Tab-separated table of C-alpha atoms and ligand atoms in Angstrom:
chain	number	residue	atom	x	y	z
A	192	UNK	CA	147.752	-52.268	-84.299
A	193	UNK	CA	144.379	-53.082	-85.211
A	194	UNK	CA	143.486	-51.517	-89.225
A	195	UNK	CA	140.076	-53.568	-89.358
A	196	UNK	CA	138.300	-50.302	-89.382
A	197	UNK	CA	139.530	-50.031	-92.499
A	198	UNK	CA	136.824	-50.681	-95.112
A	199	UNK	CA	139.859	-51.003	-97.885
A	200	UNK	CA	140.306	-54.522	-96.364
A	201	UNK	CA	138.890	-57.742	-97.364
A	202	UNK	CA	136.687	-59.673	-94.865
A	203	UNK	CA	139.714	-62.350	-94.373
A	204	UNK	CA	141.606	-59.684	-93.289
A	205	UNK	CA	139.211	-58.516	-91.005
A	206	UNK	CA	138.674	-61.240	-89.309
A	207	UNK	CA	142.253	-61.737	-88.700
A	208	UNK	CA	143.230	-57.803	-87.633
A	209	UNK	CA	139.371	-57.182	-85.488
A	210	UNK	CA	139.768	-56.085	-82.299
A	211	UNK	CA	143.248	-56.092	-81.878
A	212	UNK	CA	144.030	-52.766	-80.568
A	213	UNK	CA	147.248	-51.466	-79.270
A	214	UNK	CA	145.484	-50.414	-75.777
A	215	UNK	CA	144.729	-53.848	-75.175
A	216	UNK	CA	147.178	-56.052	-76.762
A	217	UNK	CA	150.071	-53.653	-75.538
A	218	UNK	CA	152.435	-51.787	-78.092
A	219	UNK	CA	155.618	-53.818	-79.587
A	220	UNK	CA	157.546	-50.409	-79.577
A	221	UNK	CA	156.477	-49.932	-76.021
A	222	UNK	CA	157.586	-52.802	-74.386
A	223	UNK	CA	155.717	-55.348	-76.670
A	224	UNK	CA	152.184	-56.670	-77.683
A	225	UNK	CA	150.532	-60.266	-77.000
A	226	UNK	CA	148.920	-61.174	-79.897
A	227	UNK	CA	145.158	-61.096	-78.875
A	228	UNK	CA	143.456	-59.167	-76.713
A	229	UNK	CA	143.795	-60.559	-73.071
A	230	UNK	CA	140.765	-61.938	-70.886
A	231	UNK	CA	139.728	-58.894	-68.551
A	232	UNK	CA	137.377	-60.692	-65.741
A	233	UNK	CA	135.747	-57.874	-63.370
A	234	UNK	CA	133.102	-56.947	-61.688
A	235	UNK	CA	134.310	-53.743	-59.867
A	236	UNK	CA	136.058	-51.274	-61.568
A	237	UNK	CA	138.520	-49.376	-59.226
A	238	UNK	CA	138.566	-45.134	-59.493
A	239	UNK	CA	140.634	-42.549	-58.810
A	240	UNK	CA	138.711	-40.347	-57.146
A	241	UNK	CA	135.199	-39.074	-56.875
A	242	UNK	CA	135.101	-36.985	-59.502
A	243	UNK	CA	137.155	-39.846	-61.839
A	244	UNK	CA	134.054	-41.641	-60.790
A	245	UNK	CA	131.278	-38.956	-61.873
A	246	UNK	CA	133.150	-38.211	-65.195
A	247	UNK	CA	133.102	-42.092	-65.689
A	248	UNK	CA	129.826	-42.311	-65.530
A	249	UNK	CA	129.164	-41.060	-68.393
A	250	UNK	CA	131.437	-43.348	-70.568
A	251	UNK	CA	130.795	-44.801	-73.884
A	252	UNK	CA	130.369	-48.076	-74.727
A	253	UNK	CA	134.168	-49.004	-74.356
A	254	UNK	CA	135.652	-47.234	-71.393
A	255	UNK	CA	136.030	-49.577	-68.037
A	256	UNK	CA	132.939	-48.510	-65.447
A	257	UNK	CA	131.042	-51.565	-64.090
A	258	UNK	CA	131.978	-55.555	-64.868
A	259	UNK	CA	128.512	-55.315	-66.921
A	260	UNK	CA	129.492	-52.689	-69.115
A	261	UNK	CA	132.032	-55.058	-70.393
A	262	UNK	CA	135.759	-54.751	-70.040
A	263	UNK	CA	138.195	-54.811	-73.352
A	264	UNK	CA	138.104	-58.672	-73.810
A	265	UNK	CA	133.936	-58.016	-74.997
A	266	UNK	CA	134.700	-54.793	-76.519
A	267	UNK	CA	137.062	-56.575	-78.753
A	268	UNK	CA	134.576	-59.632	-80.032
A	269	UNK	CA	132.242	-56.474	-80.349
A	270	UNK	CA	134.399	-54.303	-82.583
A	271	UNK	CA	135.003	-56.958	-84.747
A	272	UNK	CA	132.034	-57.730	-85.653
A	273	UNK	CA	131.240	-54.359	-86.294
A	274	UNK	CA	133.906	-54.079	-88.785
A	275	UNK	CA	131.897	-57.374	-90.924
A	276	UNK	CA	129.610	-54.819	-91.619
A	277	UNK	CA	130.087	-51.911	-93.428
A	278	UNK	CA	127.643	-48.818	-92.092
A	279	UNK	CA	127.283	-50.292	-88.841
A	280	UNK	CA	127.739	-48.321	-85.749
A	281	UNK	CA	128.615	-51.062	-83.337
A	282	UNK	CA	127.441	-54.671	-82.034
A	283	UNK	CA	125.874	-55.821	-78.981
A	284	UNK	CA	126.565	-59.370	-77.108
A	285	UNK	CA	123.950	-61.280	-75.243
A	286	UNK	CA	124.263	-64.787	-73.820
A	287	UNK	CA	122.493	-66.599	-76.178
A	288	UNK	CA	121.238	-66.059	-79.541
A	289	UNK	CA	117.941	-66.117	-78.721
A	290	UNK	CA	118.882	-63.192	-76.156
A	291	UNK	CA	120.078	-61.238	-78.908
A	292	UNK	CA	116.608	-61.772	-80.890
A	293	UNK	CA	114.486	-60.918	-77.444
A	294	UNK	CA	116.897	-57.979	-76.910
A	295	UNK	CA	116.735	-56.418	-79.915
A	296	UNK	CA	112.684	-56.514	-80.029
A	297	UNK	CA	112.376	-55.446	-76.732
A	298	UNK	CA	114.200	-52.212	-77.522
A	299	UNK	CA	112.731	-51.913	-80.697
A	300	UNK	CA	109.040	-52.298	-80.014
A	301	UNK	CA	106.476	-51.278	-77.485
A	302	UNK	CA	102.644	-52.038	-76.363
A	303	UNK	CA	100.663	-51.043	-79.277
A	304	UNK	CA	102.894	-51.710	-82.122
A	305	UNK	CA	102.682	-54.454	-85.299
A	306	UNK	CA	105.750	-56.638	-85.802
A	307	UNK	CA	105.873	-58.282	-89.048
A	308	UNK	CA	107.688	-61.816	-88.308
A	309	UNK	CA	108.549	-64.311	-91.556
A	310	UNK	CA	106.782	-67.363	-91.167
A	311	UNK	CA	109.956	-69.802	-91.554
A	312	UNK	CA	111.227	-68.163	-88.174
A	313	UNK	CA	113.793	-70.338	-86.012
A	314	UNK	CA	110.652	-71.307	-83.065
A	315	UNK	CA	112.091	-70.389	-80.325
A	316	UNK	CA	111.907	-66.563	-82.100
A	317	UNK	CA	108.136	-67.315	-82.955
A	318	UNK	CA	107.755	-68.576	-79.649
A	319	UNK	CA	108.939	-65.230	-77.959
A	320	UNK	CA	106.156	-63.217	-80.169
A	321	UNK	CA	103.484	-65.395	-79.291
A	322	UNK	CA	104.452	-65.270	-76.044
A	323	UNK	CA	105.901	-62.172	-74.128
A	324	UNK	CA	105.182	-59.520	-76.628
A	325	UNK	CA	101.723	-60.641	-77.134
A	326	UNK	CA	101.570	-60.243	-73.422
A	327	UNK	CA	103.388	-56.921	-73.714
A	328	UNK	CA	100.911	-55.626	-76.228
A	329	UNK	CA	102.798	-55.912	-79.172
A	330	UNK	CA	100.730	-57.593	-82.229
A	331	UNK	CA	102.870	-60.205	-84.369
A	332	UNK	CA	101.652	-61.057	-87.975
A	333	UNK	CA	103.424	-63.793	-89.631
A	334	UNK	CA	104.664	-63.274	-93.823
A	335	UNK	CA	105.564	-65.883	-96.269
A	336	UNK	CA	109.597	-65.445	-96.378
A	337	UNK	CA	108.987	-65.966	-100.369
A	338	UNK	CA	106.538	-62.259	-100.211
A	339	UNK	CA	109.687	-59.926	-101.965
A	340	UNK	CA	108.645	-56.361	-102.126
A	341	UNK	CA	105.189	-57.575	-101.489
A	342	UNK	CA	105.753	-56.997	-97.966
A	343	UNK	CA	105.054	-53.491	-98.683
A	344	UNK	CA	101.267	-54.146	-98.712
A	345	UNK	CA	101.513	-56.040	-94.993
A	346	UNK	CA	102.600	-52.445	-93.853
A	347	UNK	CA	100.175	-51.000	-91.089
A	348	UNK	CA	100.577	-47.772	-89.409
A	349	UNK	CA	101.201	-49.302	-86.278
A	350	UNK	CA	104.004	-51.666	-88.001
A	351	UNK	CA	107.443	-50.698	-86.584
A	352	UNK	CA	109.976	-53.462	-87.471
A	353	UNK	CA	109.833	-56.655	-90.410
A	354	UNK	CA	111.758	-59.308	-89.066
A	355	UNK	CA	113.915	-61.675	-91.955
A	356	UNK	CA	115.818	-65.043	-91.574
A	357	UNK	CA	117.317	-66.216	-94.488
A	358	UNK	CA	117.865	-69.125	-95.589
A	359	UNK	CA	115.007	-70.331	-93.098
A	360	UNK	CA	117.309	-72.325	-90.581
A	361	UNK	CA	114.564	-75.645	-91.255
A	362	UNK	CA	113.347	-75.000	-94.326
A	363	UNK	CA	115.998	-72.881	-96.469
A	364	UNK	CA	113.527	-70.767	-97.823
A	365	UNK	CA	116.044	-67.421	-99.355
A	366	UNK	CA	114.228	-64.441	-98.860
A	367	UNK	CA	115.044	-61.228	-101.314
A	368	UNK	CA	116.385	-59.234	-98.709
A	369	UNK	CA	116.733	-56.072	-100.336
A	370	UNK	CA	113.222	-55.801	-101.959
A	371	UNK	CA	111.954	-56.312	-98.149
A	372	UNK	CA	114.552	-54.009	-96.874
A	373	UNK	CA	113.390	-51.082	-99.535
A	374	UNK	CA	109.817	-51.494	-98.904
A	375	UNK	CA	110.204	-51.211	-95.067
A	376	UNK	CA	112.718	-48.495	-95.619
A	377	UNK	CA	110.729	-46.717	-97.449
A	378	UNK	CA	107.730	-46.628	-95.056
A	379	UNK	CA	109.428	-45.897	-92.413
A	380	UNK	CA	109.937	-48.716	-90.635
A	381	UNK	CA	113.067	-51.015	-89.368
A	382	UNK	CA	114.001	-54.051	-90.608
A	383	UNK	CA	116.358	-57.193	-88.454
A	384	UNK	CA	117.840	-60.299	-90.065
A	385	UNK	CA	118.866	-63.294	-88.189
A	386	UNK	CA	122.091	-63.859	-90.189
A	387	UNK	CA	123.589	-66.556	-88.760
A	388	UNK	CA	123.229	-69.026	-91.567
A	389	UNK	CA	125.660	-67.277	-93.832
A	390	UNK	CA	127.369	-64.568	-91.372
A	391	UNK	CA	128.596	-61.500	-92.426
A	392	UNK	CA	131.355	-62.701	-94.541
A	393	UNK	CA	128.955	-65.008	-96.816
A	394	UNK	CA	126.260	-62.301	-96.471
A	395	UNK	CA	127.053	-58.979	-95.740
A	396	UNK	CA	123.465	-57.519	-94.280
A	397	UNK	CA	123.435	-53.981	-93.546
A	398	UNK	CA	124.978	-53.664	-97.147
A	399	UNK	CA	121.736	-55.149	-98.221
A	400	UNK	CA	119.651	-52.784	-96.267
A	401	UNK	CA	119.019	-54.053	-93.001
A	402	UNK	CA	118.947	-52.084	-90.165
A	403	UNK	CA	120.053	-54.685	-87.487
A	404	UNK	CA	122.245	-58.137	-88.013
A	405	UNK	CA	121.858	-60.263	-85.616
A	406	UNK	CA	123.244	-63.700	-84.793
A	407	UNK	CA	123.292	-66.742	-82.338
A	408	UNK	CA	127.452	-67.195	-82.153
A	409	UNK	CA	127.191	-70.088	-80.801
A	410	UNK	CA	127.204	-71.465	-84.419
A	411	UNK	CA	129.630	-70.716	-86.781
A	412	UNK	CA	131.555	-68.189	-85.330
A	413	UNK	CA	132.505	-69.994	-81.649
A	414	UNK	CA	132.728	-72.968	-84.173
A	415	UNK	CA	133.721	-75.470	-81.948
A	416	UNK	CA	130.149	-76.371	-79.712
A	417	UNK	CA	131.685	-74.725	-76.652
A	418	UNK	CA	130.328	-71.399	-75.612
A	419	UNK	CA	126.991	-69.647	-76.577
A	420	UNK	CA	126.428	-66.014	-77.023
A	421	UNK	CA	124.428	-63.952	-79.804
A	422	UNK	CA	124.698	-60.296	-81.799
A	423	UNK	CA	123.201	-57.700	-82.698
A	424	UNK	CA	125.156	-55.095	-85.451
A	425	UNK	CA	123.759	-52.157	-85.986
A	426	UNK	CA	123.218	-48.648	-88.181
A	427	UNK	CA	123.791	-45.372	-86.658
A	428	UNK	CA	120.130	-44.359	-85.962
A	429	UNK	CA	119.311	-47.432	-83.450
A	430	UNK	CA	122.308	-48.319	-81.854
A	431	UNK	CA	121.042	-45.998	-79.187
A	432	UNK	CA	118.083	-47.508	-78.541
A	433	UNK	CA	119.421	-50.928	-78.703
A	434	UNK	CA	122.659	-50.209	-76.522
A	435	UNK	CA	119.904	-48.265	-73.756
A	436	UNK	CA	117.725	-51.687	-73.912
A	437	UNK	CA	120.576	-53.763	-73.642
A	438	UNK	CA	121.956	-51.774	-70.985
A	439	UNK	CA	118.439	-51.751	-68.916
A	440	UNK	CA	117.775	-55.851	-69.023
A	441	UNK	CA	120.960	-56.310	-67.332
A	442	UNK	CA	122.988	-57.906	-70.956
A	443	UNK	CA	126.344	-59.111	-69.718
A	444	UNK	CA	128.540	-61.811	-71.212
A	445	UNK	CA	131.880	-63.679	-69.877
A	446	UNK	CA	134.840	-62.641	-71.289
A	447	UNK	CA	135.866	-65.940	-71.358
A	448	UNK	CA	133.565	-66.695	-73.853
A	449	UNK	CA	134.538	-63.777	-75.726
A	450	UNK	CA	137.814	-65.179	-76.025
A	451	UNK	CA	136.494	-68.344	-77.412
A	452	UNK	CA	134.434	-66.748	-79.926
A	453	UNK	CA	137.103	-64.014	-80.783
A	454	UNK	CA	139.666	-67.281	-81.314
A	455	UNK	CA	136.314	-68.751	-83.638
A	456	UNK	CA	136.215	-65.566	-85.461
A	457	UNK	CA	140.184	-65.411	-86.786
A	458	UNK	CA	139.559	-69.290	-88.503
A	459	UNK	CA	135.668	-67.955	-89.508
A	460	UNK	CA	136.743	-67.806	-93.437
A	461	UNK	CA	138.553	-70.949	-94.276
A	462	UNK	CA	136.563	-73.106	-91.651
A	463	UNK	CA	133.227	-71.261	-93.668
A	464	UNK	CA	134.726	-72.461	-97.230
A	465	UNK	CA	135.200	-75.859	-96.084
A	466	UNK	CA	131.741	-76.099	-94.423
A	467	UNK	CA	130.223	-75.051	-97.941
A	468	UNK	CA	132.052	-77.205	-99.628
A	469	UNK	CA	131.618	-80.247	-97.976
A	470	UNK	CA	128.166	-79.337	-97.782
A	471	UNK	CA	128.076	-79.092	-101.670
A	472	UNK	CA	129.200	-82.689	-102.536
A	473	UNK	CA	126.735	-84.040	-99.718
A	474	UNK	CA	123.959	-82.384	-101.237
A	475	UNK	CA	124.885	-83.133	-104.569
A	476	UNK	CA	125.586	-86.962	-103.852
A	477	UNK	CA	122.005	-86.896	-101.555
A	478	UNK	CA	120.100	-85.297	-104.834
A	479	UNK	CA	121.098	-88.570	-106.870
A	480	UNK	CA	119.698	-90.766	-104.039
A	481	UNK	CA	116.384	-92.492	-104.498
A	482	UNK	CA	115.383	-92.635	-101.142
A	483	UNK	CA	115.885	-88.731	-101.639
A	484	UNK	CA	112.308	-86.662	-102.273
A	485	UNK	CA	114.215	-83.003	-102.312
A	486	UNK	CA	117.426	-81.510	-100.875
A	487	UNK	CA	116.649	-78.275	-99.622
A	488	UNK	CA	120.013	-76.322	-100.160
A	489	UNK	CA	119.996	-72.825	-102.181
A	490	UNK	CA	123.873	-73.804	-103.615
A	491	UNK	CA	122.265	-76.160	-105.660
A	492	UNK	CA	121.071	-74.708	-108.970
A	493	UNK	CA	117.695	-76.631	-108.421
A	494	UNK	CA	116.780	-75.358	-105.414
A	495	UNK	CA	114.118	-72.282	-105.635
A	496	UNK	CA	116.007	-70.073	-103.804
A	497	UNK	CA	119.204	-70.218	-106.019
A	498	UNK	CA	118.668	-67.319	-107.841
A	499	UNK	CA	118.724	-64.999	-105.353
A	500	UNK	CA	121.254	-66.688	-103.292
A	501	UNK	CA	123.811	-66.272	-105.957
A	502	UNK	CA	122.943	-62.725	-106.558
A	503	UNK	CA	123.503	-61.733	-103.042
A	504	UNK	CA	125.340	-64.634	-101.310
A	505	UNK	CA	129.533	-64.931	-101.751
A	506	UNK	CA	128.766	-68.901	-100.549
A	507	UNK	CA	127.359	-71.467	-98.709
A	508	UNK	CA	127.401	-72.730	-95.264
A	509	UNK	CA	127.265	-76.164	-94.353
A	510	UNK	CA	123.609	-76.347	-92.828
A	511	UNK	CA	120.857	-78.028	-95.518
A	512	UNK	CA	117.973	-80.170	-95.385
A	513	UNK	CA	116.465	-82.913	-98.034
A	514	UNK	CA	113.347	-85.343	-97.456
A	515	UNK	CA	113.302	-88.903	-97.110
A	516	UNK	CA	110.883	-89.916	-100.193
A	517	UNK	CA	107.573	-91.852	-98.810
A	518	UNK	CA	109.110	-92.436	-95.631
A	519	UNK	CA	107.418	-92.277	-92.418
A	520	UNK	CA	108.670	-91.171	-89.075
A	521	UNK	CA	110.263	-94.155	-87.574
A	522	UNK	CA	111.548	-95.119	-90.841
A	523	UNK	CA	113.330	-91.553	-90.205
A	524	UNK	CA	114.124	-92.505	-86.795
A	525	UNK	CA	116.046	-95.813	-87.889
A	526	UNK	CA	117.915	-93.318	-90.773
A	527	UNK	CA	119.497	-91.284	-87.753
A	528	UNK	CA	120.044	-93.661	-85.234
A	529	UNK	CA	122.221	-95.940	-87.754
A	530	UNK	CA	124.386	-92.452	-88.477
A	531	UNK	CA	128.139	-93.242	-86.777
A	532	UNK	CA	129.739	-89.736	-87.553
A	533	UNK	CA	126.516	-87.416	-87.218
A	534	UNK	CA	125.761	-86.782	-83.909
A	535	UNK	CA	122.242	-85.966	-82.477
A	536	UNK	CA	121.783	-82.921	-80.821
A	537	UNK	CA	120.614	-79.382	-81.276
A	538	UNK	CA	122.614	-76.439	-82.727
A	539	UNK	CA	124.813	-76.731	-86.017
A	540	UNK	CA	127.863	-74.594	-86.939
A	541	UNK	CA	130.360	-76.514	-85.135
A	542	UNK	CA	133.227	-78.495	-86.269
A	543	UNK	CA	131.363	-81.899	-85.988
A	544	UNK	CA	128.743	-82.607	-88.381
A	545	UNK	CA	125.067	-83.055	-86.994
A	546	UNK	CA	121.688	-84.570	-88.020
A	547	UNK	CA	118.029	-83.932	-86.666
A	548	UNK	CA	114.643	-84.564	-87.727
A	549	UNK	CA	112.779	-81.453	-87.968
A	550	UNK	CA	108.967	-81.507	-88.824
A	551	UNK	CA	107.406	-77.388	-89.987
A	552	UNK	CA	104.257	-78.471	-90.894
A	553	UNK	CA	102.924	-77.370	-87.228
A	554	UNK	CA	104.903	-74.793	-87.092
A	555	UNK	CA	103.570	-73.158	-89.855
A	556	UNK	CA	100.498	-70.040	-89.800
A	557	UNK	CA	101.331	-68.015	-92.535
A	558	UNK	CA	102.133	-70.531	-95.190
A	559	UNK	CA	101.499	-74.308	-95.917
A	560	UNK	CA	103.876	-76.623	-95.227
A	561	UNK	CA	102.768	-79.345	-97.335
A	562	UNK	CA	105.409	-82.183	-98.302
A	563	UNK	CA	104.361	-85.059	-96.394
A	564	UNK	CA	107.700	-86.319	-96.685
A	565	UNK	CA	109.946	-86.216	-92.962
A	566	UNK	CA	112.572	-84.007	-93.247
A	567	UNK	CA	116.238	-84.394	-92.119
A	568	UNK	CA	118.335	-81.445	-90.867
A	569	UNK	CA	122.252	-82.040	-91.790
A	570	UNK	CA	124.832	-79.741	-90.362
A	571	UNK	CA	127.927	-80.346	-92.257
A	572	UNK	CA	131.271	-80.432	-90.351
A	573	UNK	CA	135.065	-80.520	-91.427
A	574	UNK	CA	135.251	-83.966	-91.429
A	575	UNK	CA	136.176	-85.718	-95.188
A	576	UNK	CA	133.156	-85.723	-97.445
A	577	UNK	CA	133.660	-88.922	-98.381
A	578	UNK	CA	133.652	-90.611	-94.656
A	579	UNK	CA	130.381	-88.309	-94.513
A	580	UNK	CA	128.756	-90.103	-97.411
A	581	UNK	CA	129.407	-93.689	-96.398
A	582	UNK	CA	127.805	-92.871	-93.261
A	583	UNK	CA	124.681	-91.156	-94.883
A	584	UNK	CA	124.616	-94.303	-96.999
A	585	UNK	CA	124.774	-96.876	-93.717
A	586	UNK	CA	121.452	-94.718	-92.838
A	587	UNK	CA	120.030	-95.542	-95.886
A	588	UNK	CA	120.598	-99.092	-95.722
A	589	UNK	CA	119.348	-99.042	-92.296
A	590	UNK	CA	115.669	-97.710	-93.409
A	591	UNK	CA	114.946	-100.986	-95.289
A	592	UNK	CA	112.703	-103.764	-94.290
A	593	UNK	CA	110.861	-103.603	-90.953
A	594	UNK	CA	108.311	-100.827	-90.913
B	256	PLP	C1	118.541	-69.508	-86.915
B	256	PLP	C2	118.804	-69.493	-85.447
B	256	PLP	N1	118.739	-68.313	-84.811
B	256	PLP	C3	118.971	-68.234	-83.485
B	256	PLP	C4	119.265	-69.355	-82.747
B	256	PLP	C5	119.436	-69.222	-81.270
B	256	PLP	O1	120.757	-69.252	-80.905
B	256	PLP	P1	121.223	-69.741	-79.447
B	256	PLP	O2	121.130	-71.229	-79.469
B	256	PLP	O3	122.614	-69.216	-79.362
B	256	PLP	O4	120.308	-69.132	-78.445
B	256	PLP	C6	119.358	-70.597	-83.371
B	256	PLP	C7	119.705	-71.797	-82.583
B	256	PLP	O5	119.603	-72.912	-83.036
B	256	PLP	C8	119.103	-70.669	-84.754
B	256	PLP	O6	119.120	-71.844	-85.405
């Protein structure tokens, strides 16, 4: 049974039915089903013949033919996915997020072309343009995520995709997706959101007009700071081309991971509304602190990107940012270091809650960055708000006196 094709459902439901297809999960009234989808390791696939073996050749995206091609366990993260998003055609895993990202502009673009890249881009993203596609040919020009329809005017004739991330995963900067998406759409040329700040069931992208959604999975949908792997959704007119590129740089991912993520994805909603909310009285309770300059979190009703996050977000995940007020960086240091629940480390999205220091200034080309105050990133976990907060508050203490 799997009805998640259904677009009558709601995104809990979804998440819940995805992937679980009677070919893989076996057939109660024909000898019984296993709940999920079993994990199909191979590398050779065994034929029947010769001419089995021609005829396969040919297959689509979800019939066994090689271990790379995938084998049900990947088709089944994959399909659900696809079902987040209404219009898509299908979704594409890669081992990483950033594979997903490099994947999806190395199908998309070739020597010669313009990419139009926001300017509050993850780095490692902004890293890859200034790297191997300006090696490749291809011409990056950064945009100010705030730019709207503006974006229109960036247009060249040589521009083929406008890349989005919103919220800005360090900055939080909420970008008005569909006046970007209409502008590009309307010239002619594609547009790709990293989405995985509010995923699919917080932000719904090709809805909004975008053209590929893609994700690092290794945040909130794995969920539990296990297993890393990214996606790419896509519309009908360049799944093609993306499945082809994917296809030629070798993409392959463990279906062991895909069973991770796929048991991520069936908690993704109520583990999402607790991550919001959590993240809501944090921010709240850090916006009343004085050692506070700003909170950088678009649920909050002073933040500038609130207006369009509640016109086209259904909520809030648990990643924000807010500035220690005339504080300097070992001041910052001392702030972390005292944390007891937060752990240091890179990535967000997982169960645990997280804290980093993250500095944009020199990041920046496009756009100023020009608060001088150091900046803390706080992933939110699922652990009680209140246990949160005295922590957060033994970092304050530990920023006074000494330097
Ligand atoms: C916004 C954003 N996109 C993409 C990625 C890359 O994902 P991965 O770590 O799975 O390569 C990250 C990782 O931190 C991220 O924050």
């Amino acid at each position: 049974m799997n009805d998640s094709d259904d677009d009558s459902l709601r995104p809990a439901t979804k998440l819940v039915q995805g992937g679980r297809r009677a070919e893989w999960t076996g057939d109660p009234r024909l000898g019984g089903a296993i709940v999920n989808p079993p994990v199909w390791r191979a590398s050779t696939i065994l034929y029947d013949n010769i001419a089995d073996m021609k005829a396969r050749g040919h297959a689509t995206h979800d019939k066994l033919y090689y271990g790379r091609r995938g084998t049900p366990t990947v088709w089944a993260l994959a399909d659900a996915l696809t079902a987040m998003e209404a219009g898509a055609e299908g979704t594409l895993l890669y081992p990483s997020g950033v594979a997903a990202i490099a994947g999806g502009l190395l199908a998309l673009l070739s020597p010669g072309d313009h990419l139009l890249m926001v300017d509050s881009a993850y780095e490692p993203t902004r890293a890859l343009c200034n790297g191997l596609l300006a090696r490749m040919g291809v011409r990056t020009s950064f945009y100010d995520p705030l730019i709207g329809e503006g974006v229109a005017d960036l247009i060249e004739p040589d521009t083929k995709l406008v890349f989005l991330e919103s919220p800005g995963s360090l900055t939080f900067e909420v970008q008005d997706v569909p006046a970007i998406t209409a502008a590009a759409r309307a010239r002619g040329v594609a547009t790709m959101l990293d989405n995985t700040w509010a995923t699919p069931l917080l932000f719904p992208a090709l809805a909004h007009g975008v053209d590929v959604a893609m994700m690092s999975l290794t945040k909130y949908v794995g969920g539990h700071s296990d297993a890393m792997m990214g996606s790419l959704t896509a519309t009908k007119a360049l799944w093609p081309r993306l499945r082809q590129g994917a296809y030629q740089l070798g993409q392959a991912v463990s279906p062991d991971d895909c069973a991770l993520m796929l048991r991520g994805l069936r908690t993704l909603d109520v583990r999402m509304e607790r991550h919001g909310a959590n993240a809501r009285v944090i921010a709240d309770w850090l916006a009343g602190r004085p050692e506070v300059g700003r909170v950088l979190c678009p649920a909050l009703p002073s933040d500038p990107g609130h207006a369009i996050w509640s016109r086209d977000f259904s909520g809030a995940s648990g990643l924000f940012g807010f500035t220690l007020k005339g504080a300097n960086d070992a001041a910052r240091a001392r702030f972390i270091d005292a944390l007891d629940l937060f752990g240091i480390g890179f990535s967000w999205g997982g169960y645990e809650s997280l804290a980093v220091p993250s500095d944009p200034a020199s990041i920046r080309s496009a756009t100023k960055w020009s608060d001088p105050d150091p900046l803390v990133r706080l992933s939110i976990g699922l652990e009680d708000p209140s246990d949160l907060i005295a922590d957060l508050g033994r970092g304050f203490a530990s920023m006074k006196g000494n330097g």
